[in-house]
Amino acid sequence: MADYRQIMRDGIWENNAVLVQMLALCPLLAVTSTATNGLGMGLATTAVLLASNLVVSLLRNIISNEVRIPVFILLIASIVTLVDLGMNAFLHDLHKVLGLFIPLIVTNCVILARAESFASKQSAAAASFDGLMTGLGFTFVLVVLGGVREIIGSGTLFSHAALLLGNGFSFLDITLLDGYRGFLLMILPSGGFLALGFLLAGKKWLDLRKQDREAEAARRMKVDAINAMSDEEIMQQGEPS
Amino acid sequence: MAELTNIKKKIAYHPALLGGIALIAGALLVMADAGTREQIAERQAEDLRASLTQVVGDDVHDNSLLADTIVLHAPMEFSDNASGTTVYRARKDGKVVAAAFQVIGMGYSGAIRIMMSVKADGSIMGVRVIQHAETPGLGDKIEAEKTDWINHFAGLSLGNRTLDQWKVKKDGGEFDQFSGATITPRAVVRAVHKGLAYFHAHQAEILDLEAPHG
């Protein structure tokens, strides 16, 4: 039985595809010039991850070890093409914004990595859930990175959100700094690297702080335990390790 | 299950599996393509109609632009279609009042597709960028939704501007460049200028002067 809570924590934070595994940096840096682009790319990737994990998991018993990689790539490329065609036909406005990036999803190594390391060994339900959670974790990073770059680079947030989500979401489109001249570096790919670096450092800092706190809590517990013991007990057992 | 494990050991299993999955995936893709082709073509025609409406106002013509087209031989920089460039003609009372066609400029990151329309007197009616991959926040100021830079072209012609004026200010012309982006506006100005020259070279065919059209 798969531990769904752990899958969720791994996918979104603890084993985040970008922040921890450092995968998929190419599409990440290419599309995150605005938060809206990041969100669109993230959702499209999530859909593909979900479908590819499900299909790989369903076929895991007939796929032989020797040819599994070409089979995975074949499956992923087919799913991406199906999504591309479907979006072009039925969500044409969205496709105009994201169309350029959809074929890039094939080369997104997160999808192959999840197929190889998770979906090919787990039940269909667990694999689909893992695809969804990994995708959401990826989307989260894309939106944060896109938002940071957009705010610093052009002084707006979620510009053209209505194109992606429909007119009901045009309230997301905020101009934070009126008359801001823009900071070109953040919009160019090099700015993406810079922002990503700070994001990675931030995640590391949070992890270290959590580690320190846990170590501190463990030390306190140990001290309390020693304080609670009588001298004789210490003589007999030695200090609790 | 044991049976499957035995089959899996045979060397022929691997190519058969790969081939089988390729076959299924291929069949699915063919079906998806057949199922969406019409839809996609329709959407693209809608896009084309929308970009035509932007450069040719509905009030100046009474025909369907998409129905009245001619295909002219054109240099490669005009279209990615080897057979030539398509010219959409706007007619009022049977006479061609304007023509719209696509030109392509080479920008900072690849082709910039521009739809432009020229009035029968040789002056520009409208110019719109329909597709580009220029730097967001810099080069994308050529889009009509972002700034009104592109509207500067309206009314210009080869007659009322000299060759030197058909350049960005940095090159001594009269078009603004954007701070941080000179290549993009330069490419657009150059492409539109070429488009005008092309219109003049093919004026007779485009305006349908030889014989009245039914």
XYZ file of N, CA and C in Angstrom, chain A residues 14-147:
402
model
N 9.404 18.022 -0.333
C 10.626 17.391 0.145
C 11.498 16.814 -0.958
N 10.856 16.344 -2.031
C 11.643 15.828 -3.148
C 11.236 16.562 -4.422
N 11.003 17.867 -4.275
C 10.520 18.684 -5.390
C 11.424 18.534 -6.617
N 10.763 18.367 -7.777
C 11.509 18.080 -9.003
C 12.579 19.124 -9.293
N 12.262 20.386 -9.046
C 13.226 21.436 -9.366
C 14.127 21.723 -8.168
N 13.502 21.970 -7.004
C 14.261 22.479 -5.863
C 15.219 21.438 -5.295
N 14.865 20.163 -5.412
C 15.729 19.136 -4.834
C 16.420 18.315 -5.921
N 15.623 17.851 -6.910
C 16.221 16.981 -7.923
C 16.905 17.750 -9.031
N 16.645 19.076 -9.106
C 17.271 19.934 -10.129
C 16.992 19.420 -11.536
N 15.778 18.972 -11.767
C 15.412 18.509 -13.097
C 14.608 19.599 -13.800
N 14.506 19.455 -15.110
C 13.628 20.322 -15.899
C 14.001 21.790 -15.821
N 15.281 22.078 -15.699
C 15.671 23.488 -15.597
C 15.533 24.213 -16.928
N 15.638 23.483 -18.040
C 15.581 24.155 -19.341
C 14.213 24.773 -19.615
N 13.121 23.979 -19.576
C 11.820 24.634 -19.777
C 11.528 25.640 -18.673
N 12.007 25.349 -17.487
C 11.763 26.237 -16.346
C 12.281 27.645 -16.630
N 13.526 27.725 -17.053
C 14.115 29.043 -17.262
C 13.555 29.698 -18.512
N 13.151 28.883 -19.484
C 12.683 29.452 -20.745
C 11.333 30.137 -20.589
N 10.444 29.593 -19.779
C 9.074 30.128 -19.784
C 8.746 31.043 -18.615
N 9.586 31.106 -17.590
C 9.155 31.829 -16.390
C 9.415 33.330 -16.439
N 9.250 33.946 -17.595
C 9.409 35.396 -17.605
C 8.190 36.078 -16.989
N 7.050 35.403 -16.951
C 5.898 35.925 -16.212
C 5.249 34.785 -15.426
N 4.528 35.154 -14.381
C 3.858 34.152 -13.551
C 2.795 33.407 -14.354
N 2.131 34.114 -15.258
C 1.074 33.483 -16.051
C 1.648 32.377 -16.933
N 2.761 32.680 -17.610
C 3.409 31.662 -18.443
C 3.793 30.457 -17.597
N 4.348 30.726 -16.411
C 4.754 29.641 -15.529
C 3.578 28.767 -15.158
N 2.463 29.400 -14.824
C 1.269 28.659 -14.435
C 0.777 27.783 -15.587
N 0.729 28.360 -16.781
C 0.242 27.606 -17.942
C 1.122 26.409 -18.237
N 2.428 26.639 -18.242
C 3.366 25.548 -18.515
C 3.277 24.493 -17.415
N 3.148 24.939 -16.169
C 3.058 24.010 -15.053
C 1.836 23.120 -15.176
N 0.688 23.713 -15.505
C -0.538 22.922 -15.601
C -0.467 21.939 -16.768
N 0.086 22.390 -17.895
C 0.212 21.488 -19.049
C 1.140 20.314 -18.699
N 2.238 20.618 -18.002
C 3.160 19.553 -17.602
C 2.495 18.595 -16.630
N 1.699 19.145 -15.704
C 0.996 18.301 -14.743
C 0.070 17.326 -15.458
N -0.654 17.826 -16.455
C -1.570 16.956 -17.197
C -0.803 15.824 -17.873
N 0.333 16.161 -18.488
C 1.119 15.134 -19.168
C 1.694 14.134 -18.162
N 2.179 14.650 -17.027
C 2.744 13.769 -15.995
C 1.710 12.781 -15.485
N 0.529 13.296 -15.233
C -0.554 12.449 -14.736
C -0.848 11.336 -15.729
N -1.010 11.717 -17.007
C -1.354 10.732 -18.026
C -0.205 9.747 -18.244
N 1.031 10.245 -18.297
C 2.141 9.342 -18.599
C 2.390 8.382 -17.435
N 2.279 8.872 -16.206
C 2.453 7.981 -15.063
C 1.384 6.887 -15.049
N 0.159 7.286 -15.372
C -0.939 6.315 -15.382
C -0.686 5.235 -16.429
N -0.343 5.667 -17.659
C -0.159 4.704 -18.749
C 1.033 3.789 -18.455
N 2.132 4.382 -17.989
C 3.326 3.571 -17.701
C 3.014 2.553 -16.608
N 2.273 2.995 -15.604
C 1.943 2.087 -14.516
C 1.049 0.939 -14.994
N 0.095 1.254 -15.855
C -0.801 0.209 -16.365
C -0.037 -0.808 -17.210
N 0.993 -0.331 -17.916
C 1.729 -1.226 -18.808
C 2.956 -1.833 -18.143
N 3.150 -1.572 -16.839
C 4.434 -1.922 -16.229
C 4.728 -3.414 -16.269
N 3.702 -4.252 -16.297
C 3.954 -5.688 -16.282
C 4.365 -6.238 -17.635
N 3.991 -5.560 -18.702
C 4.370 -6.106 -20.013
C 5.622 -5.431 -20.567
N 6.028 -4.286 -19.965
C 7.231 -3.615 -20.471
C 8.455 -4.333 -19.933
N 9.323 -4.758 -20.853
C 10.502 -5.474 -20.388
C 11.595 -4.471 -20.047
N 12.432 -4.873 -19.142
C 13.464 -3.993 -18.609
C 14.380 -3.439 -19.693
N 14.681 -4.286 -20.705
C 15.680 -3.910 -21.697
C 15.230 -2.749 -22.585
N 13.949 -2.704 -22.915
C 13.497 -1.655 -23.841
C 12.626 -0.621 -23.133
N 12.704 -0.556 -21.799
C 11.741 0.309 -21.116
C 11.929 1.791 -21.454
N 13.199 2.240 -21.596
C 13.412 3.670 -21.837
C 12.806 4.126 -23.172
N 13.109 3.434 -24.300
C 12.443 3.858 -25.539
C 10.921 3.777 -25.449
N 10.418 2.761 -24.747
C 8.962 2.655 -24.627
C 8.410 3.850 -23.857
N 9.073 4.225 -22.761
C 8.608 5.385 -21.984
C 8.604 6.642 -22.849
N 9.704 6.844 -23.581
C 9.807 8.072 -24.377
C 8.728 8.094 -25.454
N 8.501 6.932 -26.050
C 7.455 6.820 -27.065
C 6.098 7.200 -26.473
N 5.810 6.657 -25.287
C 4.525 6.942 -24.643
C 4.407 8.426 -24.314
N 5.477 8.989 -23.740
C 5.433 10.398 -23.338
C 5.249 11.298 -24.555
N 6.025 11.014 -25.618
C 5.930 11.855 -26.812
C 4.541 11.782 -27.417
N 3.933 10.586 -27.402
C 2.576 10.457 -27.948
C 1.586 11.258 -27.126
N 1.716 11.162 -25.796
C 0.772 11.888 -24.936
C 0.908 13.402 -25.152
N 2.157 13.867 -25.238
C 2.364 15.304 -25.449
C 1.753 15.743 -26.771
N 1.939 14.924 -27.814
C 1.367 15.284 -29.111
C -0.152 15.307 -29.052
N -0.732 14.348 -28.335
C -2.189 14.333 -28.182
C -2.662 15.594 -27.466
N -1.949 15.965 -26.384
C -2.325 17.176 -25.651
C -2.207 18.399 -26.558
N -1.134 18.427 -27.348
C -0.895 19.555 -28.247
C -2.021 19.689 -29.262
N -2.380 18.565 -29.896
C -3.447 18.588 -30.896
C -4.785 18.967 -30.254
N -5.046 18.356 -29.100
C -6.317 18.630 -28.432
C -6.446 20.084 -28.034
N -5.353 20.636 -27.485
C -5.385 22.036 -27.077
C -5.552 22.952 -28.274
N -4.863 22.626 -29.355
C -4.950 23.466 -30.548
C -6.374 23.503 -31.075
N -7.059 22.353 -30.987
C -8.413 22.292 -31.531
C -9.454 22.863 -30.578
N -9.321 22.580 -29.284
C -10.422 22.909 -28.383
C -10.128 24.068 -27.433
N -8.843 24.342 -27.181
C -8.500 25.476 -26.321
C -7.547 26.377 -27.094
N -8.043 26.869 -28.226
C -7.128 27.503 -29.172
C -6.442 28.743 -28.606
N -7.162 29.541 -27.823
C -6.557 30.768 -27.302
C -5.409 30.455 -26.353
N -5.636 29.443 -25.535
C -4.576 29.016 -24.623
C -3.383 28.470 -25.414
N -3.707 27.748 -26.482
C -2.647 27.163 -27.291
C -1.782 28.239 -27.937
N -2.406 29.387 -28.267
C -1.626 30.463 -28.875
C -0.571 30.978 -27.904
N -0.892 30.952 -26.606
C 0.053 31.444 -25.606
C 1.117 30.389 -25.314
N 0.662 29.133 -25.166
C 1.561 28.077 -24.688
C 2.080 27.169 -25.787
N 1.500 27.316 -26.997
C 1.779 26.370 -28.070
C 3.265 26.125 -28.279
N 4.016 27.199 -28.136
C 5.442 27.118 -28.350
C 6.112 26.185 -27.347
N 5.555 26.109 -26.148
C 6.231 25.389 -25.071
C 5.772 23.948 -24.950
N 4.600 23.633 -25.529
C 4.055 22.284 -25.344
C 5.022 21.205 -25.838
N 5.566 21.335 -27.076
C 6.486 20.279 -27.519
C 7.704 20.143 -26.602
N 8.046 21.226 -25.898
C 9.175 21.179 -24.964
C 8.949 20.177 -23.842
N 7.682 19.872 -23.562
C 7.392 18.977 -22.441
C 8.000 17.595 -22.681
N 8.099 17.198 -23.961
C 8.688 15.881 -24.261
C 10.083 15.784 -23.665
N 10.829 16.873 -23.755
C 12.208 16.847 -23.294
C 12.310 17.097 -21.796
N 11.163 17.236 -21.131
C 11.201 17.504 -19.699
C 11.564 16.221 -18.961
N 12.740 16.209 -18.362
C 13.246 14.967 -17.798
C 12.488 14.548 -16.541
N 11.716 15.455 -15.939
C 10.933 15.068 -14.772
C 9.989 13.919 -15.138
N 9.414 14.027 -16.328
C 8.399 13.049 -16.715
C 9.022 11.670 -16.891
N 10.160 11.631 -17.572
C 10.856 10.355 -17.729
C 11.331 9.829 -16.372
N 11.805 10.745 -15.524
C 12.312 10.334 -14.215
C 11.196 9.712 -13.379
N 10.005 10.306 -13.401
C 8.900 9.745 -12.614
C 8.454 8.406 -13.188
N 8.450 8.302 -14.539
C 8.060 7.031 -15.155
C 9.033 5.939 -14.730
N 10.324 6.252 -14.786
C 11.359 5.269 -14.506
C 11.412 4.916 -13.022
N 11.401 5.937 -12.164
C 11.683 5.642 -10.762
C 10.424 5.362 -9.946
N 9.272 5.752 -10.441
C 8.080 5.549 -9.620
C 6.992 4.750 -10.338
N 6.516 5.291 -11.468
C 5.328 4.707 -12.089
C 5.552 3.264 -12.523
N 6.792 2.928 -12.928
C 7.013 1.587 -13.439
C 7.039 0.545 -12.320
N 6.912 1.000 -11.048
C 6.954 0.044 -9.944
C 5.718 0.091 -9.070
N 4.797 1.006 -9.349
C 3.689 1.239 -8.425
C 2.341 1.006 -9.092
N 1.317 0.915 -8.267
C -0.029 0.721 -8.795
C -0.482 1.968 -9.534
N -1.499 1.790 -10.376
C -1.966 2.887 -11.217
C -2.415 4.075 -10.373
N -3.109 3.811 -9.270
C -3.619 4.909 -8.451
C -2.471 5.694 -7.833
N -1.499 4.975 -7.264
C -0.368 5.659 -6.641
C 0.425 6.436 -7.684
N 0.604 5.834 -8.871
C 1.386 6.495 -9.909
C 0.691 7.765 -10.391
N -0.631 7.705 -10.579
C -1.352 8.902 -11.011
C -1.240 9.987 -9.961
N -1.395 9.600 -8.708
C -1.319 10.573 -7.622
C 0.070 11.205 -7.577
N 1.090 10.380 -7.772
C 2.452 10.892 -7.781
C 2.648 11.880 -8.942
N 2.078 11.525 -10.115
C 2.188 12.430 -11.257
C 1.561 13.774 -10.951
N 0.377 13.720 -10.349
C -0.339 14.953 -10.016
C 0.470 15.800 -9.040
N 0.994 15.164 -8.000
C 1.702 15.910 -6.957
C 3.035 16.462 -7.458
N 3.775 15.631 -8.212
C 5.034 16.133 -8.781
C 4.751 17.315 -9.700
N 3.673 17.186 -10.488
C 3.301 18.271 -11.393
C 2.955 19.536 -10.633
N 2.203 19.391 -9.543
C 1.832 20.573 -8.765
C 3.064 21.210 -8.127
N 4.002 20.363 -7.676
C 5.246 20.900 -7.117
C 6.014 21.687 -8.165
N 6.041 21.160 -9.376
C 6.713 21.834 -10.488
C 6.001 23.158 -10.797
N 4.656 23.102 -10.841
C 3.869 24.306 -11.103
C 4.142 25.380 -10.058
N 4.212 24.944 -8.797
C 4.471 25.867 -7.695
C 5.778 26.635 -7.926
N 6.841 25.894 -8.275
C 8.133 26.557 -8.499
C 8.059 27.489 -9.702
N 7.384 27.035 -10.775
C 7.274 27.866 -11.976
C 6.568 29.182 -11.668
N 5.490 29.106 -10.892
C 4.721 30.316 -10.594
C 5.530 31.254 -9.700
N 6.195 30.698 -8.680
C 6.997 31.546 -7.792
C 8.123 32.216 -8.580
N 8.828 31.408 -9.367
C 9.948 31.953 -10.132
C 9.449 33.004 -11.142
N 8.358 32.649 -11.833
C 7.792 33.595 -12.794
C 7.346 34.873 -12.103
N 6.727 34.731 -10.934
C 6.250 35.903 -10.198
C 7.402 36.802 -9.784
